[in-house]
Amino acid sequence: LKKSRQGLALRAIGVDAEVSEGMGVNRNGLALGTMAMAGALAGLAGVLLTLQLGAIAPESGDPLLIKAFAIIVLGGLGSMGGAVLGAYILAAAETLLIHLHFGTWVDAVSFGLIFLVLLLRPQGLFGRKEVRRT
């Protein structure tokens, strides 16, 4: 996202779509490619989850969705490094609880981390406060 030409164009669309289109960015083509990549990765994740669980139900991904939300809130919205660090922190906390024989509390860790981060640092670990200038 930071070094490639497509990543720069995608970030430009996020800032101002009309101006980026005026600068020569194919907005529709880039949006189609981004959605296709996201859909392909989501499909791959679903296949891998089905292979791990053996069967799939509509509520199979709910615990993973809660953990993903906790990771995003913990790391800071829009920060790739923050998401990676948030995933490591959540995994370490859950592993520690399992090691200490508190396995039934593992899902509560996600909610607890969301609560603590939103209470102490609402923008997340690597998030920045949004400043709007007019």
XYZ file of N, CA and C in Angstrom:
402
model
N 0.804 -1.208 0.000
C 0.000 0.000 0.000
C 0.843 1.266 0.000
N 2.061 1.189 0.489
C 2.874 2.397 0.577
C 3.840 2.559 -0.579
N 4.309 1.464 -1.166
C 5.371 1.580 -2.156
C 4.928 1.339 -3.591
N 3.802 0.677 -3.785
C 3.381 0.377 -5.152
C 2.540 1.518 -5.724
N 2.455 1.536 -7.023
C 1.673 2.552 -7.711
C 0.180 2.398 -7.432
N -0.284 1.138 -7.389
C -1.691 0.889 -7.095
C -2.033 1.271 -5.648
N -1.105 1.034 -4.741
C -1.338 1.416 -3.353
C -1.456 2.920 -3.191
N -0.595 3.646 -3.899
C -0.667 5.105 -3.866
C -1.989 5.593 -4.444
N -2.415 4.975 -5.539
C -3.691 5.361 -6.155
C -4.858 5.047 -5.227
N -4.793 3.912 -4.541
C -5.869 3.536 -3.623
C -5.943 4.499 -2.447
N -4.799 4.898 -1.929
C -4.793 5.882 -0.838
C -5.284 7.241 -1.323
N -4.953 7.598 -2.556
C -5.420 8.875 -3.111
C -6.935 8.883 -3.254
N -7.499 7.747 -3.653
C -8.957 7.651 -3.747
C -9.582 7.814 -2.369
N -8.927 7.273 -1.354
C -9.443 7.405 0.007
C -9.443 8.834 0.498
N -8.496 9.634 0.046
C -8.419 11.021 0.484
C -9.427 11.881 -0.281
N -9.372 11.825 -1.600
C -10.296 12.610 -2.422
C -10.473 11.904 -3.759
N -11.614 11.277 -3.933
C -11.857 10.445 -5.109
C -11.909 11.268 -6.398
N -12.526 12.427 -6.365
C -12.682 13.216 -7.583
C -11.339 13.758 -8.077
N -10.530 14.245 -7.151
C -9.233 14.786 -7.542
C -8.328 13.677 -8.061
N -8.355 12.518 -7.409
C -7.506 11.418 -7.869
C -7.935 10.946 -9.255
N -9.220 10.979 -9.533
C -9.693 10.609 -10.869
C -9.240 11.642 -11.893
N -9.211 12.894 -11.491
C -8.709 13.945 -12.371
C -7.220 13.826 -12.640
N -6.501 13.176 -11.731
C -5.059 12.975 -11.902
C -4.747 11.701 -12.695
N -5.778 10.997 -13.162
C -5.554 9.844 -14.019
C -5.757 8.488 -13.380
N -6.300 8.429 -12.179
C -6.539 7.146 -11.516
C -7.860 6.576 -12.024
N -7.835 5.325 -12.459
C -9.043 4.634 -12.889
C -9.771 4.144 -11.637
N -10.691 4.948 -11.155
C -11.357 4.678 -9.884
C -12.183 3.403 -9.932
N -12.941 3.197 -10.988
C -13.790 2.010 -11.078
C -12.958 0.734 -11.204
N -11.927 0.764 -12.010
C -11.080 -0.414 -12.173
C -10.348 -0.783 -10.896
N -9.849 0.225 -10.188
C -9.144 -0.028 -8.942
C -10.101 -0.542 -7.867
N -11.297 0.003 -7.813
C -12.290 -0.473 -6.843
C -12.684 -1.913 -7.145
N -12.847 -2.247 -8.428
C -13.192 -3.614 -8.809
C -12.076 -4.584 -8.437
N -10.837 -4.215 -8.717
C -9.704 -5.072 -8.369
C -9.550 -5.265 -6.868
N -9.768 -4.199 -6.101
C -9.661 -4.281 -4.649
C -10.741 -5.178 -4.076
N -11.962 -5.026 -4.569
C -13.060 -5.872 -4.088
C -12.869 -7.322 -4.492
N -12.336 -7.553 -5.686
C -12.073 -8.934 -6.122
C -11.021 -9.582 -5.232
N -9.972 -8.843 -4.903
C -8.925 -9.382 -4.024
C -9.471 -9.651 -2.627
N -10.265 -8.738 -2.105
C -10.844 -8.923 -0.775
C -11.791 -10.119 -0.760
N -12.600 -10.266 -1.802
C -13.509 -11.409 -1.883
C -12.764 -12.731 -1.997
N -11.677 -12.739 -2.777
C -10.888 -13.964 -2.920
C -10.243 -14.350 -1.593
N -9.717 -13.378 -0.860
C -9.115 -13.677 0.439
C -10.162 -14.142 1.450
N -11.356 -13.551 1.412
C -12.427 -13.987 2.307
C -12.868 -15.411 1.962
N -12.950 -15.727 0.688
C -13.301 -17.083 0.278
C -12.259 -18.098 0.713
N -10.981 -17.739 0.570
C -9.905 -18.620 1.015
C -9.974 -18.835 2.525
N -10.262 -17.768 3.276
C -10.387 -17.893 4.727
C -11.553 -18.809 5.088
N -12.673 -18.718 4.362
C -13.809 -19.595 4.616
C -13.491 -21.054 4.336
N -12.764 -21.301 3.252
C -12.374 -22.678 2.923
C -11.456 -23.240 3.996
N -10.464 -22.448 4.432
C -9.542 -22.914 5.465
C -10.248 -23.139 6.800
N -11.214 -22.295 7.144
C -11.986 -22.482 8.370
C -12.817 -23.750 8.293
N -13.413 -24.001 7.138
C -14.209 -25.222 6.966
C -13.329 -26.452 7.086
N -12.141 -26.412 6.512
C -11.237 -27.547 6.620
C -10.793 -27.776 8.064
N -10.594 -26.710 8.817
C -10.177 -26.863 10.202
C -11.309 -27.393 11.076
N -12.534 -26.868 10.891
C -13.653 -27.264 11.738
C -14.294 -28.574 11.297
N -14.159 -28.932 10.051
C -14.781 -30.152 9.547
C -16.175 -29.915 8.996
N -16.867 -28.931 9.505
C -18.198 -28.565 9.020
C -18.371 -27.077 9.276
N -19.349 -26.504 8.621
C -19.542 -25.063 8.753
C -21.009 -24.776 9.045
N -21.242 -23.776 9.845
C -22.589 -23.311 10.191
C -22.566 -21.793 10.130
N -23.728 -21.167 10.085
C -23.736 -19.699 9.991
C -23.031 -18.987 11.145
N -23.017 -19.589 12.303
C -22.382 -18.934 13.451
C -20.957 -19.414 13.704
N -20.354 -20.115 12.779
C -19.005 -20.655 12.975
C -17.946 -19.568 13.113
N -18.111 -18.453 12.452
C -17.099 -17.409 12.475
C -17.299 -16.341 13.524
N -18.325 -16.455 14.354
C -18.605 -15.407 15.338
C -17.463 -15.166 16.314
N -16.852 -16.191 16.904
C -15.725 -15.909 17.808
C -14.554 -15.246 17.090
N -14.307 -15.642 15.854
C -13.221 -15.027 15.095
C -13.531 -13.576 14.754
N -14.784 -13.272 14.500
C -15.187 -11.904 14.195
C -14.990 -10.993 15.404
N -15.317 -11.493 16.582
C -15.130 -10.706 17.800
C -13.646 -10.457 18.037
N -12.828 -11.484 17.812
C -11.385 -11.317 18.008
C -10.787 -10.369 16.970
N -11.274 -10.447 15.749
C -10.776 -9.527 14.714
C -11.134 -8.088 15.063
N -12.341 -7.870 15.567
C -12.738 -6.530 15.979
C -11.866 -6.038 17.128
N -11.567 -6.920 18.081
C -10.700 -6.541 19.201
C -9.304 -6.177 18.709
N -8.794 -6.908 17.728
C -7.466 -6.628 17.187
C -7.445 -5.266 16.501
N -8.476 -4.958 15.727
C -8.533 -3.678 15.023
C -8.633 -2.521 16.009
N -9.468 -2.661 17.027
C -9.613 -1.603 18.022
C -8.324 -1.442 18.811
N -7.691 -2.558 19.160
C -6.455 -2.508 19.939
C -5.326 -1.856 19.153
N -5.165 -2.224 17.894
C -4.067 -1.695 17.092
C -4.283 -0.290 16.598
N -5.510 0.097 16.392
C -5.803 1.406 15.832
C -6.330 1.263 14.419
N -7.434 1.874 14.148
C -8.080 1.763 12.844
C -7.200 2.382 11.769
N -6.915 1.619 10.732
C -6.114 2.106 9.626
C -4.621 1.888 9.775
N -4.194 1.197 10.800
C -2.774 0.961 11.028
C -2.473 -0.524 10.846
N -1.698 -0.859 9.797
C -1.357 -2.255 9.555
C -0.428 -2.778 10.656
N 0.559 -1.989 11.038
C 1.457 -2.402 12.114
C 0.727 -2.565 13.430
N -0.244 -1.691 13.673
C -1.047 -1.793 14.886
C -1.887 -3.054 14.904
N -2.399 -3.450 13.737
C -3.186 -4.682 13.667
C -2.316 -5.899 13.959
N -1.098 -5.899 13.449
C -0.181 -7.017 13.709
C 0.164 -7.073 15.198
N 0.506 -5.922 15.778
C 0.834 -5.884 17.200
C -0.380 -6.251 18.053
N -1.558 -5.781 17.667
C -2.774 -6.133 18.392
C -3.049 -7.627 18.357
N -2.792 -8.258 17.210
C -2.983 -9.706 17.105
C -2.028 -10.449 18.023
N -0.773 -9.996 18.072
C 0.199 -10.641 18.965
C -0.173 -10.447 20.433
N -0.637 -9.265 20.793
C -1.019 -9.008 22.180
C -2.211 -9.868 22.581
N -3.222 -9.935 21.715
C -4.399 -10.748 22.017
C -4.031 -12.225 22.099
N -3.196 -12.698 21.179
C -2.783 -14.108 21.204
C -1.972 -14.419 22.460
N -1.093 -13.505 22.858
C -0.299 -13.729 24.069
C -1.190 -13.768 25.304
N -2.167 -12.876 25.377
C -3.065 -12.853 26.532
C -3.906 -14.131 26.599
N -4.408 -14.583 25.452
C -5.206 -15.817 25.440
C -4.353 -17.035 25.769
N -3.134 -17.074 25.252
C -2.239 -18.191 25.546
C -1.882 -18.225 27.022
N -1.656 -17.065 27.620
C -1.349 -16.998 29.043
C -2.523 -17.508 29.878
N -3.731 -17.137 29.507
C -4.899 -17.615 30.244
C -5.049 -19.127 30.131
N -4.822 -19.669 28.949
C -4.925 -21.118 28.783
C -3.827 -21.816 29.592
N -2.647 -21.238 29.593
C -1.537 -21.813 30.352
C -1.820 -21.800 31.851
N -2.514 -20.774 32.334
C -2.845 -20.668 33.752
C -4.145 -21.392 34.109
N -4.669 -22.187 33.181
C -5.879 -23.008 33.385
C -7.137 -22.168 33.597
N -7.202 -21.036 32.922
C -8.407 -20.216 32.909
C -8.991 -20.197 31.497
N -9.082 -21.338 30.867
C -9.500 -21.443 29.471
C -10.911 -20.956 29.202
N -11.780 -20.986 30.204
C -13.149 -20.530 29.989
C -13.232 -19.004 29.879
N -12.180 -18.301 30.284
C -12.168 -16.852 30.244
C -11.538 -16.293 28.975
N -11.161 -17.152 28.049
C -10.431 -16.707 26.858
C -11.251 -15.719 26.033
N -12.528 -15.996 25.834
C -13.355 -15.081 25.039
C -13.593 -13.755 25.751
N -13.552 -13.761 27.063
C -13.735 -12.519 27.816
C -12.547 -11.583 27.648
N -11.394 -12.132 27.294
C -10.207 -11.296 27.094
C -10.434 -10.326 25.951
N -11.053 -10.787 24.871
C -11.318 -9.903 23.727
C -12.186 -8.722 24.131
N -13.273 -9.001 24.854
C -14.151 -7.925 25.291
C -13.443 -7.016 26.296
N -12.654 -7.593 27.171
C -11.922 -6.800 28.146
C -10.910 -5.875 27.488
N -10.204 -6.378 26.467
C -9.242 -5.527 25.762
C -9.942 -4.403 25.006
N -11.072 -4.710 24.367
C -11.844 -3.659 23.690
C -12.243 -2.581 24.702
N -12.748 -3.003 25.845
C -13.188 -2.060 26.873
C -12.035 -1.202 27.375
N -10.894 -1.841 27.701
C -9.757 -1.092 28.220
C -9.186 -0.108 27.207
N -9.057 -0.549 25.966
C -8.483 0.330 24.951
C -9.414 1.508 24.679
N -10.702 1.241 24.578
C -11.642 2.341 24.334
C -11.711 3.297 25.523
N -11.456 2.791 26.701
C -11.483 3.639 27.883
C -10.203 4.470 28.020
N -9.045 3.834 27.795
C -7.775 4.509 28.030
C -7.219 5.235 26.811
N -7.312 4.617 25.651
C -6.751 5.216 24.428
C -7.686 4.890 23.272
N -8.724 5.677 23.053
C -9.762 5.358 22.073
C -9.265 5.201 20.638
N -8.150 5.821 20.276
C -7.659 5.712 18.905
C -6.815 4.456 18.694
N -6.567 3.656 19.726
C -5.775 2.445 19.596
C -4.303 2.719 19.856
N -3.486 1.670 19.772
C -2.063 1.816 20.073
C -1.334 2.684 19.056
N -1.588 2.447 17.761
C -0.894 3.193 16.715
C -1.799 4.186 15.999
N -3.017 4.338 16.455
C -3.942 5.264 15.819
C -3.605 6.701 16.181
N -4.000 7.618 15.311
C -3.801 9.035 15.572
C -5.148 9.714 15.699
N -5.192 10.759 16.491
C -6.419 11.531 16.590
C -6.667 12.223 15.259
N -7.900 12.181 14.836
C -8.289 12.810 13.570
C -8.401 14.316 13.776
N -7.686 15.079 12.991
C -7.747 16.525 13.064
C -8.296 17.030 11.740
N -9.413 17.704 11.791
C -10.033 18.274 10.586
C -9.747 19.757 10.538
N -9.157 20.189 9.448
C -8.906 21.611 9.262
C -9.780 22.112 8.118
N -10.367 23.247 8.327
C -11.228 23.795 7.265
C -10.583 24.953 6.573
